[in-house]
PDB file of C-alpha atoms in Angstrom:
ATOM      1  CA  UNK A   1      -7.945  -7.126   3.319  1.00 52.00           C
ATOM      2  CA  UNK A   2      -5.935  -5.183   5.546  1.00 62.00           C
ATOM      3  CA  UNK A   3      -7.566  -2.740   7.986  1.00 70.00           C
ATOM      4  CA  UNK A   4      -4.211  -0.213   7.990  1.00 81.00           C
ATOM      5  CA  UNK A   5      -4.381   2.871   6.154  1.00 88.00           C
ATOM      6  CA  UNK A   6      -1.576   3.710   3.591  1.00 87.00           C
ATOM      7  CA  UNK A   7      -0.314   5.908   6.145  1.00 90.00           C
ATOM      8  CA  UNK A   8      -0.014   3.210   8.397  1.00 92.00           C
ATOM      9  CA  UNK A   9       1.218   1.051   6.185  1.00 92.00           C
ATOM     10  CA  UNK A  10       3.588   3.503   4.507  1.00 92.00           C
ATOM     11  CA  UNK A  11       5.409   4.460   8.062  1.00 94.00           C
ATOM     12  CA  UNK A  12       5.727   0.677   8.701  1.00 94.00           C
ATOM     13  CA  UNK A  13       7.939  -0.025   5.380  1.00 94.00           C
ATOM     14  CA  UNK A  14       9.532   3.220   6.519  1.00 95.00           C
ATOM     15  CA  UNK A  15      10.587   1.485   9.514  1.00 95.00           C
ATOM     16  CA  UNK A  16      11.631  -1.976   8.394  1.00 93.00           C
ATOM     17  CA  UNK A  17      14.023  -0.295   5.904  1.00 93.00           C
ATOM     18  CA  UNK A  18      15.499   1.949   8.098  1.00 93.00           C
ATOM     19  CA  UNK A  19      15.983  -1.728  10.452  1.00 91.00           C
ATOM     20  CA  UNK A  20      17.699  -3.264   7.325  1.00 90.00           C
ATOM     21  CA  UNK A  21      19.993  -0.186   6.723  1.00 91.00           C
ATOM     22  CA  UNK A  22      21.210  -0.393  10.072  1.00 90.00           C
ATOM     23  CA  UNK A  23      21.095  -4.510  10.697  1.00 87.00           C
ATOM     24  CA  UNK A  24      24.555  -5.739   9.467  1.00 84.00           C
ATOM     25  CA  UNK A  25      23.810  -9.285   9.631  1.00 82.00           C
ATOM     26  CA  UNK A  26      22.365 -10.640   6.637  1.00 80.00           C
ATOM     27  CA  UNK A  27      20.407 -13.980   8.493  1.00 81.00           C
ATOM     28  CA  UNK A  28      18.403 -10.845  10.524  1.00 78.00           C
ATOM     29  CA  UNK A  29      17.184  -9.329   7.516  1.00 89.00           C
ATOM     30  CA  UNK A  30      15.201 -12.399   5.620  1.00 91.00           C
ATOM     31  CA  UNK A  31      12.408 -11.549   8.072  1.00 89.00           C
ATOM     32  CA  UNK A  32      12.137  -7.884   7.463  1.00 92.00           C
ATOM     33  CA  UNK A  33      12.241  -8.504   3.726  1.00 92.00           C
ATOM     34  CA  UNK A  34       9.754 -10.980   3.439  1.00 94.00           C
ATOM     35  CA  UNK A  35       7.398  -8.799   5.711  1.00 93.00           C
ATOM     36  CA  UNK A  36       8.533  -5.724   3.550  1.00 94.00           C
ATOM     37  CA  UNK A  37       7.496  -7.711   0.492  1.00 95.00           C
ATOM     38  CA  UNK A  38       4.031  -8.876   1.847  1.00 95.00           C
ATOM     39  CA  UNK A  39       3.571  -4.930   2.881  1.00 94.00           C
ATOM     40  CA  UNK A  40       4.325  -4.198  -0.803  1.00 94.00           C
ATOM     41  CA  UNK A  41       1.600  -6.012  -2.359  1.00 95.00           C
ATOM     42  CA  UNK A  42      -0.839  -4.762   0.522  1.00 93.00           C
ATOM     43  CA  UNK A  43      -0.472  -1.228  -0.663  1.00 93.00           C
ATOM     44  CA  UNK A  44      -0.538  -2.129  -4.391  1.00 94.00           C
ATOM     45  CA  UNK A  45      -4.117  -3.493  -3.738  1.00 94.00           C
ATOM     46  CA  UNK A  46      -5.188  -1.094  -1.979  1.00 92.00           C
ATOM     47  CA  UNK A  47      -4.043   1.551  -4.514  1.00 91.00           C
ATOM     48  CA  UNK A  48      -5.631  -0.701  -6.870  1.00 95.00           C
ATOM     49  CA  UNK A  49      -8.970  -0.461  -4.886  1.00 93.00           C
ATOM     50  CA  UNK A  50      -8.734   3.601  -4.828  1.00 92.00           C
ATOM     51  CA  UNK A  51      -8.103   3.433  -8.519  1.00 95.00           C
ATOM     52  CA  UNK A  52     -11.201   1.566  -9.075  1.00 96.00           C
ATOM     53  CA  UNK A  53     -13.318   3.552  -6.814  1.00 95.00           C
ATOM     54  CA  UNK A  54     -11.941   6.489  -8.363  1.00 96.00           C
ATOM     55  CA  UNK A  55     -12.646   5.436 -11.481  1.00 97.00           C
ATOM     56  CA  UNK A  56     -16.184   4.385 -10.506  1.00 96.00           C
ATOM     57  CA  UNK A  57     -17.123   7.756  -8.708  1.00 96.00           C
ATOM     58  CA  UNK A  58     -15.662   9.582 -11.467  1.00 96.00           C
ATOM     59  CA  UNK A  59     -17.891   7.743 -14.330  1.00 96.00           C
ATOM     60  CA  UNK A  60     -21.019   7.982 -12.210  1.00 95.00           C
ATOM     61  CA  UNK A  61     -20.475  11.684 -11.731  1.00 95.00           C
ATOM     62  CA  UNK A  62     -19.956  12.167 -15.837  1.00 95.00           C
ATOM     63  CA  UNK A  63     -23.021   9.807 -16.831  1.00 94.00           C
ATOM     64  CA  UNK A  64     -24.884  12.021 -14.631  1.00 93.00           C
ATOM     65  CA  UNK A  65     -24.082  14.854 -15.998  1.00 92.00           C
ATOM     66  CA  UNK A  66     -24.695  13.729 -19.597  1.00 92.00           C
ATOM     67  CA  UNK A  67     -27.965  12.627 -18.502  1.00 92.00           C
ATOM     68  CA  UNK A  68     -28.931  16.734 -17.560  1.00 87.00           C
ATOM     69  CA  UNK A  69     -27.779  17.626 -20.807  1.00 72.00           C
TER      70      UNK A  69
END
């Protein structure tokens, strides 16, 4: 449960890998790839969530419009 946005979250990864292209030394990077890892699965839930919601909204719309036919 994140608060960020996908936005948000999107122009942090942006960040970290432009950090790892740059950072030469590979003991630096462990951090930044672990974090970039954890940020992964953030947004895959989240665009899990949207799916679902999508999906959800999009049924409800359809049943009611079978149910006015």
């Amino acid at each position: 449960n994140n608060p960020e946005s996908l936005d948000e979250l999107t122009k942090e990864v942006n960040q970290i890998i432009e950090s790892l292209e740059k950072e030469k030394n590979l003991e630096n990077s462990i951090r930044d790839y672990q974090k970039l890892i954890k940020l992964n699965k953030i947004i895959e839930k989240k665009f899990q969530t949207n799916a679902k919601n999508i999906s959800s909204e999009t049924k409800a719309k359809i049943d009611k419009i079978i149910k006015r036919s």
